[in-house]
PDB file of C-alpha atoms and ligand atoms in Angstrom:
ATOM      1  CA  MET L   1       0.000   0.000   0.000  1.00 63.00           C
ATOM      2  CA  ASP L   2       1.408   3.404  -0.872  1.00 82.00           C
ATOM      3  CA  SER L   3       2.008   5.740   1.988  1.00 87.00           C
ATOM      4  CA  LYS L   4      -0.459   8.405   0.892  1.00 90.00           C
ATOM      5  CA  LYS L   5      -3.247   5.864   0.898  1.00 93.00           C
ATOM      6  CA  LYS L   6      -2.103   4.503   4.247  1.00 93.00           C
ATOM      7  CA  TYR L   7      -2.040   7.992   5.658  1.00 94.00           C
ATOM      8  CA  THR L   8      -5.580   8.712   4.509  1.00 95.00           C
ATOM      9  CA  GLU L   9      -6.694   5.475   6.126  1.00 96.00           C
ATOM     10  CA  ILE L  10      -4.992   6.363   9.407  1.00 96.00           C
ATOM     11  CA  ARG L  11      -6.393   9.877   9.418  1.00 97.00           C
ATOM     12  CA  ASP L  12      -9.898   8.546   8.790  1.00 97.00           C
ATOM     13  CA  GLN L  13      -9.544   6.047  11.601  1.00 97.00           C
ATOM     14  CA  PHE L  14      -8.458   8.862  13.907  1.00 97.00           C
ATOM     15  CA  THR L  15     -11.348  11.094  12.834  1.00 98.00           C
ATOM     16  CA  ASN L  16     -13.886   8.309  13.357  1.00 97.00           C
ATOM     17  CA  TYR L  17     -12.497   7.635  16.790  1.00 97.00           C
ATOM     18  CA  LEU L  18     -12.597  11.287  17.820  1.00 97.00           C
ATOM     19  CA  VAL L  19     -16.172  11.633  16.585  1.00 97.00           C
ATOM     20  CA  GLU L  20     -17.246   8.444  18.308  1.00 97.00           C
ATOM     21  CA  LYS L  21     -15.661   9.458  21.625  1.00 97.00           C
ATOM     22  CA  LYS L  22     -16.905  13.027  21.260  1.00 97.00           C
ATOM     23  CA  LEU L  23     -13.379  14.392  21.457  1.00 96.00           C
ATOM     24  CA  ARG L  24     -12.407  17.622  19.812  1.00 94.00           C
ATOM     25  CA  ARG L  25     -10.881  17.401  16.346  1.00 96.00           C
ATOM     26  CA  THR L  26      -8.220  20.011  16.923  1.00 95.00           C
ATOM     27  CA  GLU L  27      -5.548  21.162  14.528  1.00 93.00           C
ATOM     28  CA  GLU L  28      -2.911  20.217  17.127  1.00 93.00           C
ATOM     29  CA  ARG L  29      -4.052  16.611  17.275  1.00 95.00           C
ATOM     30  CA  TYR L  30      -3.821  16.257  13.500  1.00 96.00           C
ATOM     31  CA  ALA L  31      -0.453  18.021  13.424  1.00 95.00           C
ATOM     32  CA  ILE L  32       0.831  15.487  15.949  1.00 96.00           C
ATOM     33  CA  LEU L  33      -0.490  12.595  13.869  1.00 96.00           C
ATOM     34  CA  ASP L  34       1.120  14.083  10.726  1.00 95.00           C
ATOM     35  CA  CYS L  35       4.407  14.370  12.521  1.00 95.00           C
ATOM     36  CA  ILE L  36       4.269  10.794  13.819  1.00 96.00           C
ATOM     37  CA  PHE L  37       3.499   9.495  10.356  1.00 95.00           C
ATOM     38  CA  GLN L  38       6.711  11.072   9.102  1.00 93.00           C
ATOM     39  CA  ILE L  39       8.847   9.473  11.794  1.00 91.00           C
ATOM     40  CA  THR L  40       9.205   5.981  10.460  1.00 82.00           C
ATOM     41  CA  GLY L  41      10.620   4.397  13.595  1.00 89.00           C
ATOM     42  CA  HIS L  42      10.392   4.487  17.353  1.00 94.00           C
ATOM     43  CA  PHE L  43      10.106   7.799  19.089  1.00 95.00           C
ATOM     44  CA  ASP L  44       9.662   9.086  22.575  1.00 94.00           C
ATOM     45  CA  MET L  45       7.716  12.014  23.875  1.00 94.00           C
ATOM     46  CA  CYS L  46      10.728  14.405  23.915  1.00 93.00           C
ATOM     47  CA  MET L  47      11.724  13.616  20.358  1.00 94.00           C
ATOM     48  CA  LEU L  48       8.173  14.155  19.152  1.00 96.00           C
ATOM     49  CA  HIS L  49       7.832  17.422  21.016  1.00 95.00           C
ATOM     50  CA  GLN L  50      11.114  18.645  19.535  1.00 95.00           C
ATOM     51  CA  ARG L  51      10.062  17.672  16.012  1.00 95.00           C
ATOM     52  CA  LEU L  52       6.834  19.586  16.394  1.00 95.00           C
ATOM     53  CA  GLU L  53       8.751  22.644  17.549  1.00 94.00           C
ATOM     54  CA  GLU L  54      11.011  22.365  14.507  1.00 94.00           C
ATOM     55  CA  LEU L  55       7.972  22.242  12.275  1.00 91.00           C
ATOM     56  CA  GLY L  56       6.705  25.409  13.918  1.00 92.00           C
ATOM     57  CA  PHE L  57       3.968  23.792  15.982  1.00 91.00           C
ATOM     58  CA  HIS L  58       4.097  25.066  19.507  1.00 92.00           C
ATOM     59  CA  VAL L  59       2.077  22.591  21.452  1.00 92.00           C
ATOM     60  CA  SER L  60       2.351  21.970  25.154  1.00 94.00           C
ATOM     61  CA  ARG L  61       3.794  18.752  26.481  1.00 93.00           C
ATOM     62  CA  ALA L  62       0.438  18.052  28.087  1.00 95.00           C
ATOM     63  CA  THR L  63      -1.226  18.162  24.664  1.00 94.00           C
ATOM     64  CA  VAL L  64       1.394  15.833  23.219  1.00 96.00           C
ATOM     65  CA  TYR L  65       0.903  13.403  26.110  1.00 95.00           C
ATOM     66  CA  ASN L  66      -2.828  13.552  25.821  1.00 95.00           C
ATOM     67  CA  THR L  67      -2.758  12.995  22.059  1.00 96.00           C
ATOM     68  CA  LEU L  68      -0.407  10.024  22.439  1.00 97.00           C
ATOM     69  CA  ASP L  69      -2.904   8.492  24.848  1.00 96.00           C
ATOM     70  CA  VAL L  70      -5.747   9.073  22.426  1.00 97.00           C
ATOM     71  CA  LEU L  71      -3.741   7.579  19.535  1.00 97.00           C
ATOM     72  CA  GLU L  72      -2.912   4.568  21.641  1.00 97.00           C
ATOM     73  CA  ASP L  73      -6.528   4.013  22.660  1.00 96.00           C
ATOM     74  CA  CYS L  74      -7.573   4.375  19.089  1.00 96.00           C
ATOM     75  CA  GLY L  75      -5.137   1.638  18.098  1.00 96.00           C
ATOM     76  CA  LEU L  76      -2.911   3.698  15.830  1.00 97.00           C
ATOM     77  CA  ILE L  77       0.229   3.629  17.909  1.00 97.00           C
ATOM     78  CA  LEU L  78       1.874   1.100  20.185  1.00 96.00           C
ATOM     79  CA  ARG L  79       3.689   1.825  23.409  1.00 95.00           C
ATOM     80  CA  HIS L  80       6.992   0.037  24.015  1.00 95.00           C
ATOM     81  CA  GLN L  81       8.689  -0.120  27.368  1.00 92.00           C
ATOM     82  CA  PHE L  82      12.232  -1.299  26.845  1.00 89.00           C
ATOM     83  CA  MET L  83      14.057  -1.824  30.123  1.00 81.00           C
ATOM     84  CA  THR L  84      15.647   1.400  31.315  1.00 75.00           C
ATOM     85  CA  GLN L  85      14.712   3.589  28.370  1.00 78.00           C
ATOM     86  CA  ALA L  86      11.929   6.156  28.304  1.00 87.00           C
ATOM     87  CA  VAL L  87       8.629   4.869  26.950  1.00 94.00           C
ATOM     88  CA  GLN L  88       8.797   4.633  23.190  1.00 95.00           C
ATOM     89  CA  TYR L  89       5.988   4.741  20.686  1.00 97.00           C
ATOM     90  CA  GLU L  90       5.586   3.460  17.180  1.00 96.00           C
ATOM     91  CA  LEU L  91       2.878   3.373  14.546  1.00 96.00           C
ATOM     92  CA  ARG L  92       1.139   0.067  15.045  1.00 95.00           C
ATOM     93  CA  PHE L  93       1.067  -0.986  11.396  1.00 93.00           C
ATOM     94  CA  LEU L  94       4.848  -0.521  11.264  1.00 93.00           C
ATOM     95  CA  ALA L  95       5.523  -2.319  14.536  1.00 94.00           C
ATOM     96  CA  GLU L  96       3.744  -5.382  13.197  1.00 93.00           C
ATOM     97  CA  THR L  97       6.299  -5.862  10.448  1.00 92.00           C
ATOM     98  CA  HIS L  98       9.388  -6.443  12.560  1.00 95.00           C
ATOM     99  CA  ALA L  99      10.642  -8.269  15.614  1.00 95.00           C
ATOM    100  CA  HIS L 100      12.342  -6.275  18.366  1.00 96.00           C
ATOM    101  CA  LEU L 101      15.611  -7.848  19.426  1.00 96.00           C
ATOM    102  CA  VAL L 102      16.240  -6.594  22.941  1.00 95.00           C
ATOM    103  CA  CYS L 103      19.617  -7.059  24.606  1.00 95.00           C
ATOM    104  CA  SER L 104      19.009  -7.793  28.264  1.00 92.00           C
ATOM    105  CA  LYS L 105      22.535  -6.648  29.112  1.00 93.00           C
ATOM    106  CA  CYS L 106      22.892  -3.210  27.515  1.00 92.00           C
ATOM    107  CA  GLY L 107      19.279  -2.559  26.566  1.00 91.00           C
ATOM    108  CA  THR L 108      19.948  -1.979  22.872  1.00 92.00           C
ATOM    109  CA  VAL L 109      16.937  -2.645  20.692  1.00 93.00           C
ATOM    110  CA  ARG L 110      17.372  -3.713  17.103  1.00 94.00           C
ATOM    111  CA  GLU L 111      14.545  -4.133  14.650  1.00 94.00           C
ATOM    112  CA  LEU L 112      14.572  -7.229  12.546  1.00 94.00           C
ATOM    113  CA  LYS L 113      12.474  -6.683   9.444  1.00 91.00           C
ATOM    114  CA  GLU L 114      10.472  -9.681   8.364  1.00 85.00           C
ATOM    115  CA  GLY L 115       8.068  -8.986   5.558  1.00 82.00           C
ATOM    116  CA  GLU L 116       5.951 -12.013   6.294  1.00 89.00           C
ATOM    117  CA  LEU L 117       5.794 -11.621  10.065  1.00 89.00           C
ATOM    118  CA  LYS L 118       2.267 -10.280  10.058  1.00 88.00           C
ATOM    119  CA  ASP L 119       0.947 -13.055   7.818  1.00 89.00           C
ATOM    120  CA  ARG L 120       2.758 -15.700   9.820  1.00 90.00           C
ATOM    121  CA  ILE L 121       1.293 -14.529  13.089  1.00 90.00           C
ATOM    122  CA  ARG L 122      -2.140 -14.293  11.554  1.00 87.00           C
ATOM    123  CA  ALA L 123      -1.725 -17.858  10.316  1.00 90.00           C
ATOM    124  CA  LEU L 124      -1.253 -19.215  13.854  1.00 92.00           C
ATOM    125  CA  LYS L 125      -4.178 -21.257  15.088  1.00 93.00           C
ATOM    126  CA  MET L 126      -5.721 -19.299  17.917  1.00 92.00           C
ATOM    127  CA  GLY L 127      -9.042 -21.060  18.297  1.00 94.00           C
ATOM    128  CA  ARG L 128     -11.750 -18.720  19.454  1.00 94.00           C
ATOM    129  CA  PHE L 129      -9.312 -15.951  20.167  1.00 94.00           C
ATOM    130  CA  SER L 130      -9.646 -13.024  17.755  1.00 90.00           C
ATOM    131  CA  PRO L 131      -6.314 -11.294  17.326  1.00 90.00           C
ATOM    132  CA  GLU L 132      -6.255  -7.553  16.902  1.00 90.00           C
ATOM    133  CA  TYR L 133      -2.587  -6.701  16.720  1.00 92.00           C
ATOM    134  CA  HIS L 134       0.779  -7.996  17.877  1.00 94.00           C
ATOM    135  CA  ALA L 135       4.200  -6.846  18.960  1.00 94.00           C
ATOM    136  CA  LEU L 136       7.147  -9.209  19.006  1.00 95.00           C
ATOM    137  CA  TYR L 137      10.023  -8.902  21.474  1.00 95.00           C
ATOM    138  CA  VAL L 138      12.946 -11.293  21.485  1.00 96.00           C
ATOM    139  CA  TYR L 139      15.225 -10.968  24.515  1.00 95.00           C
ATOM    140  CA  GLY L 140      18.828 -12.044  24.540  1.00 95.00           C
ATOM    141  CA  MET L 141      22.342 -10.730  24.182  1.00 95.00           C
ATOM    142  CA  CYS L 142      23.547  -8.476  21.374  1.00 96.00           C
ATOM    143  CA  GLY L 143      26.759  -9.116  19.434  1.00 95.00           C
ATOM    144  CA  LYS L 144      28.731  -6.445  21.286  1.00 95.00           C
ATOM    145  CA  CYS L 145      27.837  -7.727  24.724  1.00 95.00           C
ATOM    146  CA  LYS L 146      28.561 -11.262  23.657  1.00 94.00           C
ATOM    147  CA  LYS L 147      32.040 -10.250  22.497  1.00 93.00           C
ATOM    148  CA  ARG L 148      32.673  -8.330  25.709  1.00 90.00           C
ATOM    149  CA  ASN L 149      31.571 -11.346  27.687  1.00 85.00           C
ATOM    150  CA  LEU L 150      33.945 -13.677  25.889  1.00 84.00           C
ATOM    151  CA  ARG L 151      36.924 -11.414  26.548  1.00 78.00           C
ATOM    152  CA  LYS L 152      36.483 -11.648  30.303  1.00 67.00           C
TER     153      LYS L 152
HETATM  154 ZN1   ZN P 201       9.644  -1.282  16.291  1.00 52.38          ZN
HETATM  155 ZN1   ZN P 202      24.042  -5.597  24.446  1.00 52.38          ZN
END
C-alpha cells in the first residue's frame, strides 16, 4: 500500500475515533499525527515534542501526552517499554512488520524486518481468540555484549 493511501486510512480512523468518543478534532491533534506518520521508527515524547517545535507547531507537552494516549486508545500507535529507556511509541502498522531484538545486558533494541511476520502470526491457530494486533520482542544478548563477555 502506498504511503499516501495509508495515511488517509490512518487519518480517517483517527477522525472516526474522535467523533465516536466526542473528542475535539483540533488542529494540534492532527499536526501530531502528521508528525508521527513522518517518523518511520520508534520515538519518545521528547523527540516528538522537539520535532513539532522544529515544524513550527508550539504545542504543550500536556497536549502531546494527551494525544499520544488518544492515539494509543484508538489503536494507531503502540507503546513500548524497553528496560531502562523512556517509553517509546511506534505506529502500530509498522511495529507489526518487525521483531524487536532486545539485549538484556545493555538494553539496545534492534529491529529485525520480516516482511511475512504479520501473515505468519495471523496464520497461527488461535481457536476462538480473535487477534487484533501484535508486537514481538525477542530478549537475549547483542553481538557487542557477547564479544565483551567472551573477553572476560
Ligand atoms: Zn519497532
Ligand atoms: Zn548488548
